[in-house]
Amino acid sequence: MLLKLAWRSLMHRRGSVLLAVLSVAVSLTVLLGVEQIRNQARDSFNRTVSGVDLIVGARTGEINLLLYSVFRIGTPSNNISWHSYRDIAQQPRVAWTIPISLGDSHRGYRVVGTSQDFFSHYKYGRGRALALASGRPFADTHDLVLGAAVARQLKYEIGDSVVLAHGLGSTSFSHHEEHPFTVSGILEPTGTPVDRALYISLEGMEAVHKPHADEHADLTPRSITAFMLGLDSRVATFQLQRQINEYRKEPLLAILPGVTLSQLWQMLGVLENILLLISAMVVLASLIGLCIMLLTSMRERRREIGLLRVIGAGPLQLFLLIQAEALLVVLLGAAIAVGVIGVGQWFVAPILGERFGVYLAGTPLDGQTLMLLAAAIAATLIVATVPALSAYRQSLNQGLKSAS
């Protein structure tokens, strides 16, 4: 009964109420959107690589090594000699390695030189292995395997010819036209940066940088950018990491992906908290605006309050009526905000995936979102106490006047 009465009261002031609902909806959209992108971006990063014990590269920052070797963000400071790579790969505890060679691109997508071990040992999510949607891994020097996003965006199919470009920019004036590659396989979607790259053999990477006449020369790489490795025993991880970091033949750095990801999130934690604080302040501002609207309406509703007193409504009931009106406004705004985030996620997710390698998944109503909505409702009831007390006092005055 109280909610029905509150709804009808709001409908009598639908113009100002609509503005209040829109204000709350916008503020909650900002708050929930920031939280949604923050959580899902973190999940997207965390599921990019699985089962890799160490990542080794030239000595640089740990986060920089993680970003360019796994997420294809940034550029390496130096390469690793092939001899050093083979020396470490042949250590007794090393079960497998995945070499990575960067430096070329195709229409804004990175080209990754690697070995067959990439298709055998690279895992993502919770230990999921890569799979081919069609075709086969590269077997010839000029074979090429496409990530799912590359194949979809550029509309490539098995057998198509692809010309690579030197450098990592989306626009290049140096193309390897004398060494065209043929698409031999297309990977299934993974929802990770794997989808946004092209994969060729290390020999193919060497071949494109040699004169056409020397294409049958020795194609053993002289250097690579980085490599991932898995051990036959996790106990040996820290021992081998220390051994690599103290490698005397050249300065190398070995990192644990999980630990480095934690460091990355610690660095971003301050920025995340600032964004959440700003979003919370925007919500608070909209709730204060709602409070002002309800307070302003108290003067116009003296007759309404008097009529409610006449039909038997007590001061507490009028107090709860104003609280119910504020609650309905916020619930309407929250419903709009959740709907906007759901639709926005459907539109924004492909853009974030294509440009930044951040893949959004899941629903807008997760546990964290529900907690934030509960906090917003609690804040609404607190803020609405001011106009509700005003109605309470007016009702008391009406009662006293009637008694006199």
PDB file of N, CA and C in Angstrom, residues 117-197:
ATOM      1  N   ASP A 117      55.977 -25.874 -30.722  1.00  0.00           N
ATOM      2  CA  ASP A 117      55.684 -26.027 -29.296  1.00  0.00           C
ATOM      3  C   ASP A 117      54.624 -25.035 -28.827  1.00  0.00           C
ATOM      4  N   PHE A 118      54.470 -23.930 -29.527  1.00  0.00           N
ATOM      5  CA  PHE A 118      53.437 -22.964 -29.166  1.00  0.00           C
ATOM      6  C   PHE A 118      52.064 -23.615 -29.214  1.00  0.00           C
ATOM      7  N   PHE A 119      51.790 -24.402 -30.238  1.00  0.00           N
ATOM      8  CA  PHE A 119      50.489 -25.052 -30.382  1.00  0.00           C
ATOM      9  C   PHE A 119      50.333 -26.240 -29.442  1.00  0.00           C
ATOM     10  N   SER A 120      51.448 -26.795 -29.002  1.00  0.00           N
ATOM     11  CA  SER A 120      51.405 -27.977 -28.130  1.00  0.00           C
ATOM     12  C   SER A 120      51.330 -27.618 -26.647  1.00  0.00           C
ATOM     13  N   HIS A 121      51.999 -26.539 -26.242  1.00  0.00           N
ATOM     14  CA  HIS A 121      52.169 -26.280 -24.816  1.00  0.00           C
ATOM     15  C   HIS A 121      51.530 -24.996 -24.312  1.00  0.00           C
ATOM     16  N   TYR A 122      51.220 -24.053 -25.199  1.00  0.00           N
ATOM     17  CA  TYR A 122      50.619 -22.807 -24.723  1.00  0.00           C
ATOM     18  C   TYR A 122      49.191 -23.083 -24.256  1.00  0.00           C
ATOM     19  N   LYS A 123      48.863 -22.610 -23.046  1.00  0.00           N
ATOM     20  CA  LYS A 123      47.525 -22.790 -22.503  1.00  0.00           C
ATOM     21  C   LYS A 123      47.016 -21.459 -21.960  1.00  0.00           C
ATOM     22  N   TYR A 124      45.706 -21.336 -21.892  1.00  0.00           N
ATOM     23  CA  TYR A 124      45.074 -20.120 -21.397  1.00  0.00           C
ATOM     24  C   TYR A 124      43.901 -20.516 -20.507  1.00  0.00           C
ATOM     25  N   GLY A 125      43.326 -19.519 -19.836  1.00  0.00           N
ATOM     26  CA  GLY A 125      42.211 -19.831 -18.942  1.00  0.00           C
ATOM     27  C   GLY A 125      42.661 -20.777 -17.849  1.00  0.00           C
ATOM     28  N   ARG A 126      41.887 -21.799 -17.613  1.00  0.00           N
ATOM     29  CA  ARG A 126      42.225 -22.814 -16.626  1.00  0.00           C
ATOM     30  C   ARG A 126      42.813 -24.039 -17.318  1.00  0.00           C
ATOM     31  N   GLY A 127      43.947 -23.821 -17.946  1.00  0.00           N
ATOM     32  CA  GLY A 127      44.666 -24.924 -18.567  1.00  0.00           C
ATOM     33  C   GLY A 127      44.107 -25.375 -19.901  1.00  0.00           C
ATOM     34  N   ARG A 128      43.391 -24.502 -20.611  1.00  0.00           N
ATOM     35  CA  ARG A 128      42.832 -24.877 -21.911  1.00  0.00           C
ATOM     36  C   ARG A 128      43.899 -24.759 -22.994  1.00  0.00           C
ATOM     37  N   ALA A 129      43.988 -25.764 -23.831  1.00  0.00           N
ATOM     38  CA  ALA A 129      44.984 -25.776 -24.898  1.00  0.00           C
ATOM     39  C   ALA A 129      44.438 -25.076 -26.141  1.00  0.00           C
ATOM     40  N   LEU A 130      45.352 -24.576 -26.966  1.00  0.00           N
ATOM     41  CA  LEU A 130      44.950 -23.962 -28.231  1.00  0.00           C
ATOM     42  C   LEU A 130      44.415 -25.026 -29.179  1.00  0.00           C
ATOM     43  N   ALA A 131      43.472 -24.635 -30.010  1.00  0.00           N
ATOM     44  CA  ALA A 131      42.912 -25.548 -31.001  1.00  0.00           C
ATOM     45  C   ALA A 131      42.697 -24.792 -32.294  1.00  0.00           C
ATOM     46  N   LEU A 132      42.778 -25.511 -33.395  1.00  0.00           N
ATOM     47  CA  LEU A 132      42.584 -24.918 -34.713  1.00  0.00           C
ATOM     48  C   LEU A 132      41.135 -25.058 -35.150  1.00  0.00           C
ATOM     49  N   ALA A 133      40.552 -23.941 -35.578  1.00  0.00           N
ATOM     50  CA  ALA A 133      39.198 -23.985 -36.113  1.00  0.00           C
ATOM     51  C   ALA A 133      39.195 -24.604 -37.508  1.00  0.00           C
ATOM     52  N   SER A 134      40.279 -24.372 -38.234  1.00  0.00           N
ATOM     53  CA  SER A 134      40.415 -24.963 -39.570  1.00  0.00           C
ATOM     54  C   SER A 134      41.890 -24.972 -39.951  1.00  0.00           C
ATOM     55  N   GLY A 135      42.242 -25.836 -40.896  1.00  0.00           N
ATOM     56  CA  GLY A 135      43.614 -25.894 -41.375  1.00  0.00           C
ATOM     57  C   GLY A 135      44.543 -26.642 -40.440  1.00  0.00           C
ATOM     58  N   ARG A 136      45.816 -26.290 -40.502  1.00  0.00           N
ATOM     59  CA  ARG A 136      46.859 -26.977 -39.733  1.00  0.00           C
ATOM     60  C   ARG A 136      47.904 -25.958 -39.298  1.00  0.00           C
ATOM     61  N   PRO A 137      48.743 -26.312 -38.309  1.00  0.00           N
ATOM     62  CA  PRO A 137      49.838 -25.408 -37.934  1.00  0.00           C
ATOM     63  C   PRO A 137      50.817 -25.246 -39.096  1.00  0.00           C
ATOM     64  N   PHE A 138      51.670 -24.231 -38.994  1.00  0.00           N
ATOM     65  CA  PHE A 138      52.625 -24.012 -40.075  1.00  0.00           C
ATOM     66  C   PHE A 138      53.601 -25.188 -40.163  1.00  0.00           C
ATOM     67  N   ALA A 139      53.807 -25.658 -41.387  1.00  0.00           N
ATOM     68  CA  ALA A 139      54.753 -26.746 -41.644  1.00  0.00           C
ATOM     69  C   ALA A 139      55.863 -26.285 -42.573  1.00  0.00           C
ATOM     70  N   ASP A 140      55.561 -25.304 -43.422  1.00  0.00           N
ATOM     71  CA  ASP A 140      56.529 -24.771 -44.374  1.00  0.00           C
ATOM     72  C   ASP A 140      57.023 -23.418 -43.865  1.00  0.00           C
ATOM     73  N   THR A 141      58.159 -22.990 -44.394  1.00  0.00           N
ATOM     74  CA  THR A 141      58.749 -21.714 -43.970  1.00  0.00           C
ATOM     75  C   THR A 141      57.794 -20.554 -44.176  1.00  0.00           C
ATOM     76  N   HIS A 142      56.988 -20.592 -45.209  1.00  0.00           N
ATOM     77  CA  HIS A 142      56.101 -19.479 -45.529  1.00  0.00           C
ATOM     78  C   HIS A 142      54.636 -19.804 -45.224  1.00  0.00           C
ATOM     79  N   ASP A 143      54.409 -20.707 -44.288  1.00  0.00           N
ATOM     80  CA  ASP A 143      53.059 -20.936 -43.769  1.00  0.00           C
ATOM     81  C   ASP A 143      52.782 -19.954 -42.641  1.00  0.00           C
ATOM     82  N   LEU A 144      51.500 -19.678 -42.437  1.00  0.00           N
ATOM     83  CA  LEU A 144      51.101 -18.693 -41.440  1.00  0.00           C
ATOM     84  C   LEU A 144      49.794 -19.135 -40.792  1.00  0.00           C
ATOM     85  N   VAL A 145      49.698 -18.986 -39.479  1.00  0.00           N
ATOM     86  CA  VAL A 145      48.484 -19.315 -38.731  1.00  0.00           C
ATOM     87  C   VAL A 145      47.902 -18.020 -38.172  1.00  0.00           C
ATOM     88  N   LEU A 146      46.600 -17.845 -38.327  1.00  0.00           N
ATOM     89  CA  LEU A 146      45.934 -16.614 -37.909  1.00  0.00           C
ATOM     90  C   LEU A 146      45.227 -16.791 -36.572  1.00  0.00           C
ATOM     91  N   GLY A 147      45.274 -15.754 -35.742  1.00  0.00           N
ATOM     92  CA  GLY A 147      44.397 -15.695 -34.584  1.00  0.00           C
ATOM     93  C   GLY A 147      42.972 -15.466 -35.046  1.00  0.00           C
ATOM     94  N   ALA A 148      42.006 -15.851 -34.199  1.00  0.00           N
ATOM     95  CA  ALA A 148      40.604 -15.791 -34.609  1.00  0.00           C
ATOM     96  C   ALA A 148      40.156 -14.370 -34.944  1.00  0.00           C
ATOM     97  N   ALA A 149      40.569 -13.387 -34.146  1.00  0.00           N
ATOM     98  CA  ALA A 149      40.146 -12.002 -34.394  1.00  0.00           C
ATOM     99  C   ALA A 149      40.730 -11.463 -35.688  1.00  0.00           C
ATOM    100  N   VAL A 150      41.967 -11.829 -36.000  1.00  0.00           N
ATOM    101  CA  VAL A 150      42.598 -11.373 -37.244  1.00  0.00           C
ATOM    102  C   VAL A 150      41.846 -11.941 -38.445  1.00  0.00           C
ATOM    103  N   ALA A 151      41.564 -13.230 -38.389  1.00  0.00           N
ATOM    104  CA  ALA A 151      40.852 -13.862 -39.510  1.00  0.00           C
ATOM    105  C   ALA A 151      39.465 -13.251 -39.699  1.00  0.00           C
ATOM    106  N   ARG A 152      38.810 -12.957 -38.582  1.00  0.00           N
ATOM    107  CA  ARG A 152      37.455 -12.411 -38.675  1.00  0.00           C
ATOM    108  C   ARG A 152      37.472 -10.982 -39.204  1.00  0.00           C
ATOM    109  N   GLN A 153      38.364 -10.150 -38.685  1.00  0.00           N
ATOM    110  CA  GLN A 153      38.382  -8.751 -39.081  1.00  0.00           C
ATOM    111  C   GLN A 153      38.888  -8.542 -40.504  1.00  0.00           C
ATOM    112  N   LEU A 154      39.902  -9.293 -40.877  1.00  0.00           N
ATOM    113  CA  LEU A 154      40.481  -9.129 -42.214  1.00  0.00           C
ATOM    114  C   LEU A 154      39.878 -10.067 -43.244  1.00  0.00           C
ATOM    115  N   LYS A 155      38.966 -10.939 -42.772  1.00  0.00           N
ATOM    116  CA  LYS A 155      38.229 -11.852 -43.660  1.00  0.00           C
ATOM    117  C   LYS A 155      39.171 -12.750 -44.466  1.00  0.00           C
ATOM    118  N   TYR A 156      40.183 -13.282 -43.802  1.00  0.00           N
ATOM    119  CA  TYR A 156      41.109 -14.207 -44.445  1.00  0.00           C
ATOM    120  C   TYR A 156      40.609 -15.637 -44.311  1.00  0.00           C
ATOM    121  N   GLU A 157      40.965 -16.442 -45.283  1.00  0.00           N
ATOM    122  CA  GLU A 157      40.610 -17.858 -45.273  1.00  0.00           C
ATOM    123  C   GLU A 157      41.845 -18.687 -45.581  1.00  0.00           C
ATOM    124  N   ILE A 158      41.721 -19.991 -45.396  1.00  0.00           N
ATOM    125  CA  ILE A 158      42.830 -20.907 -45.678  1.00  0.00           C
ATOM    126  C   ILE A 158      43.252 -20.759 -47.143  1.00  0.00           C
ATOM    127  N   GLY A 159      44.550 -20.619 -47.362  1.00  0.00           N
ATOM    128  CA  GLY A 159      45.077 -20.504 -48.716  1.00  0.00           C
ATOM    129  C   GLY A 159      45.311 -19.083 -49.175  1.00  0.00           C
ATOM    130  N   ASP A 160      44.816 -18.091 -48.426  1.00  0.00           N
ATOM    131  CA  ASP A 160      45.025 -16.695 -48.811  1.00  0.00           C
ATOM    132  C   ASP A 160      46.492 -16.308 -48.643  1.00  0.00           C
ATOM    133  N   SER A 161      46.920 -15.354 -49.461  1.00  0.00           N
ATOM    134  CA  SER A 161      48.292 -14.867 -49.396  1.00  0.00           C
ATOM    135  C   SER A 161      48.354 -13.623 -48.518  1.00  0.00           C
ATOM    136  N   VAL A 162      49.374 -13.544 -47.665  1.00  0.00           N
ATOM    137  CA  VAL A 162      49.523 -12.445 -46.723  1.00  0.00           C
ATOM    138  C   VAL A 162      50.944 -11.892 -46.831  1.00  0.00           C
ATOM    139  N   VAL A 163      51.057 -10.573 -46.963  1.00  0.00           N
ATOM    140  CA  VAL A 163      52.358  -9.913 -47.012  1.00  0.00           C
ATOM    141  C   VAL A 163      52.588  -9.204 -45.689  1.00  0.00           C
ATOM    142  N   LEU A 164      53.692  -9.490 -45.037  1.00  0.00           N
ATOM    143  CA  LEU A 164      54.011  -8.888 -43.747  1.00  0.00           C
ATOM    144  C   LEU A 164      54.728  -7.558 -43.942  1.00  0.00           C
ATOM    145  N   ALA A 165      54.724  -6.746 -42.884  1.00  0.00           N
ATOM    146  CA  ALA A 165      55.377  -5.432 -42.922  1.00  0.00           C
ATOM    147  C   ALA A 165      56.382  -5.343 -41.789  1.00  0.00           C
ATOM    148  N   HIS A 166      57.419  -4.576 -42.021  1.00  0.00           N
ATOM    149  CA  HIS A 166      58.432  -4.382 -40.989  1.00  0.00           C
ATOM    150  C   HIS A 166      57.948  -3.361 -39.968  1.00  0.00           C
ATOM    151  N   GLY A 167      58.191  -3.620 -38.699  1.00  0.00           N
ATOM    152  CA  GLY A 167      57.776  -2.701 -37.649  1.00  0.00           C
ATOM    153  C   GLY A 167      56.430  -3.085 -37.074  1.00  0.00           C
ATOM    154  N   LEU A 168      56.014  -2.339 -36.024  1.00  0.00           N
ATOM    155  CA  LEU A 168      54.826  -2.696 -35.261  1.00  0.00           C
ATOM    156  C   LEU A 168      53.677  -1.728 -35.448  1.00  0.00           C
ATOM    157  N   GLY A 169      53.828  -0.724 -36.292  1.00  0.00           N
ATOM    158  CA  GLY A 169      52.770   0.267 -36.468  1.00  0.00           C
ATOM    159  C   GLY A 169      51.654  -0.247 -37.357  1.00  0.00           C
ATOM    160  N   SER A 170      50.497   0.423 -37.275  1.00  0.00           N
ATOM    161  CA  SER A 170      49.374   0.048 -38.131  1.00  0.00           C
ATOM    162  C   SER A 170      49.607   0.450 -39.575  1.00  0.00           C
ATOM    163  N   THR A 171      50.503   1.429 -39.781  1.00  0.00           N
ATOM    164  CA  THR A 171      50.865   1.841 -41.133  1.00  0.00           C
ATOM    165  C   THR A 171      52.360   1.647 -41.319  1.00  0.00           C
ATOM    166  N   SER A 172      52.736   0.962 -42.394  1.00  0.00           N
ATOM    167  CA  SER A 172      54.148   0.701 -42.634  1.00  0.00           C
ATOM    168  C   SER A 172      54.475   0.980 -44.092  1.00  0.00           C
ATOM    169  N   PHE A 173      55.677   1.501 -44.317  1.00  0.00           N
ATOM    170  CA  PHE A 173      56.126   1.769 -45.680  1.00  0.00           C
ATOM    171  C   PHE A 173      57.176   0.761 -46.122  1.00  0.00           C
ATOM    172  N   SER A 174      57.397  -0.264 -45.307  1.00  0.00           N
ATOM    173  CA  SER A 174      58.377  -1.297 -45.634  1.00  0.00           C
ATOM    174  C   SER A 174      57.707  -2.658 -45.542  1.00  0.00           C
ATOM    175  N   HIS A 175      57.356  -3.220 -46.696  1.00  0.00           N
ATOM    176  CA  HIS A 175      56.679  -4.511 -46.748  1.00  0.00           C
ATOM    177  C   HIS A 175      57.619  -5.584 -47.304  1.00  0.00           C
ATOM    178  N   HIS A 176      57.420  -6.805 -46.813  1.00  0.00           N
ATOM    179  CA  HIS A 176      58.218  -7.935 -47.284  1.00  0.00           C
ATOM    180  C   HIS A 176      57.491  -8.614 -48.450  1.00  0.00           C
ATOM    181  N   GLU A 177      57.337  -7.856 -49.538  1.00  0.00           N
ATOM    182  CA  GLU A 177      56.541  -8.357 -50.662  1.00  0.00           C
ATOM    183  C   GLU A 177      57.210  -9.540 -51.362  1.00  0.00           C
ATOM    184  N   GLU A 178      58.534  -9.644 -51.235  1.00  0.00           N
ATOM    185  CA  GLU A 178      59.216 -10.761 -51.905  1.00  0.00           C
ATOM    186  C   GLU A 178      59.046 -12.063 -51.141  1.00  0.00           C
ATOM    187  N   HIS A 179      58.446 -11.992 -49.932  1.00  0.00           N
ATOM    188  CA  HIS A 179      58.235 -13.194 -49.128  1.00  0.00           C
ATOM    189  C   HIS A 179      56.783 -13.276 -48.671  1.00  0.00           C
ATOM    190  N   PRO A 180      55.849 -13.528 -49.590  1.00  0.00           N
ATOM    191  CA  PRO A 180      54.447 -13.668 -49.161  1.00  0.00           C
ATOM    192  C   PRO A 180      54.238 -14.973 -48.390  1.00  0.00           C
ATOM    193  N   PHE A 181      53.328 -14.936 -47.437  1.00  0.00           N
ATOM    194  CA  PHE A 181      52.979 -16.115 -46.648  1.00  0.00           C
ATOM    195  C   PHE A 181      51.604 -16.620 -47.053  1.00  0.00           C
ATOM    196  N   THR A 182      51.381 -17.892 -46.812  1.00  0.00           N
ATOM    197  CA  THR A 182      50.102 -18.514 -47.125  1.00  0.00           C
ATOM    198  C   THR A 182      49.424 -18.965 -45.841  1.00  0.00           C
ATOM    199  N   VAL A 183      48.161 -18.615 -45.689  1.00  0.00           N
ATOM    200  CA  VAL A 183      47.423 -18.995 -44.487  1.00  0.00           C
ATOM    201  C   VAL A 183      47.223 -20.506 -44.487  1.00  0.00           C
ATOM    202  N   SER A 184      47.787 -21.172 -43.466  1.00  0.00           N
ATOM    203  CA  SER A 184      47.651 -22.631 -43.370  1.00  0.00           C
ATOM    204  C   SER A 184      46.678 -23.050 -42.283  1.00  0.00           C
ATOM    205  N   GLY A 185      46.386 -22.156 -41.342  1.00  0.00           N
ATOM    206  CA  GLY A 185      45.476 -22.508 -40.258  1.00  0.00           C
ATOM    207  C   GLY A 185      44.891 -21.280 -39.595  1.00  0.00           C
ATOM    208  N   ILE A 186      43.760 -21.471 -38.954  1.00  0.00           N
ATOM    209  CA  ILE A 186      43.085 -20.406 -38.201  1.00  0.00           C
ATOM    210  C   ILE A 186      42.739 -20.968 -36.827  1.00  0.00           C
ATOM    211  N   LEU A 187      43.167 -20.278 -35.780  1.00  0.00           N
ATOM    212  CA  LEU A 187      42.921 -20.728 -34.418  1.00  0.00           C
ATOM    213  C   LEU A 187      41.482 -20.467 -33.995  1.00  0.00           C
ATOM    214  N   GLU A 188      41.001 -21.293 -33.100  1.00  0.00           N
ATOM    215  CA  GLU A 188      39.694 -21.040 -32.499  1.00  0.00           C
ATOM    216  C   GLU A 188      39.790 -19.849 -31.553  1.00  0.00           C
ATOM    217  N   PRO A 189      38.689 -19.126 -31.351  1.00  0.00           N
ATOM    218  CA  PRO A 189      38.727 -17.972 -30.435  1.00  0.00           C
ATOM    219  C   PRO A 189      39.110 -18.393 -29.020  1.00  0.00           C
ATOM    220  N   THR A 190      39.918 -17.577 -28.370  1.00  0.00           N
ATOM    221  CA  THR A 190      40.334 -17.838 -26.994  1.00  0.00           C
ATOM    222  C   THR A 190      39.919 -16.732 -26.036  1.00  0.00           C
ATOM    223  N   GLY A 191      39.531 -15.569 -26.558  1.00  0.00           N
ATOM    224  CA  GLY A 191      39.236 -14.448 -25.689  1.00  0.00           C
ATOM    225  C   GLY A 191      40.468 -13.861 -25.036  1.00  0.00           C
ATOM    226  N   THR A 192      41.632 -14.040 -25.658  1.00  0.00           N
ATOM    227  CA  THR A 192      42.904 -13.525 -25.144  1.00  0.00           C
ATOM    228  C   THR A 192      43.643 -12.833 -26.286  1.00  0.00           C
ATOM    229  N   PRO A 193      44.777 -12.178 -26.002  1.00  0.00           N
ATOM    230  CA  PRO A 193      45.558 -11.556 -27.082  1.00  0.00           C
ATOM    231  C   PRO A 193      46.041 -12.531 -28.145  1.00  0.00           C
ATOM    232  N   VAL A 194      45.962 -13.831 -27.903  1.00  0.00           N
ATOM    233  CA  VAL A 194      46.312 -14.820 -28.929  1.00  0.00           C
ATOM    234  C   VAL A 194      45.475 -14.604 -30.180  1.00  0.00           C
ATOM    235  N   ASP A 195      44.244 -14.151 -29.995  1.00  0.00           N
ATOM    236  CA  ASP A 195      43.335 -13.961 -31.135  1.00  0.00           C
ATOM    237  C   ASP A 195      43.771 -12.824 -32.039  1.00  0.00           C
ATOM    238  N   ARG A 196      44.627 -11.927 -31.544  1.00  0.00           N
ATOM    239  CA  ARG A 196      44.949 -10.696 -32.271  1.00  0.00           C
ATOM    240  C   ARG A 196      46.356 -10.725 -32.858  1.00  0.00           C
ATOM    241  N   ALA A 197      46.854 -11.880 -33.212  1.00  0.00           N
ATOM    242  CA  ALA A 197      48.208 -11.971 -33.760  1.00  0.00           C
ATOM    243  C   ALA A 197      48.252 -12.980 -34.910  1.00  0.00           C
TER     244      ALA A 197
END
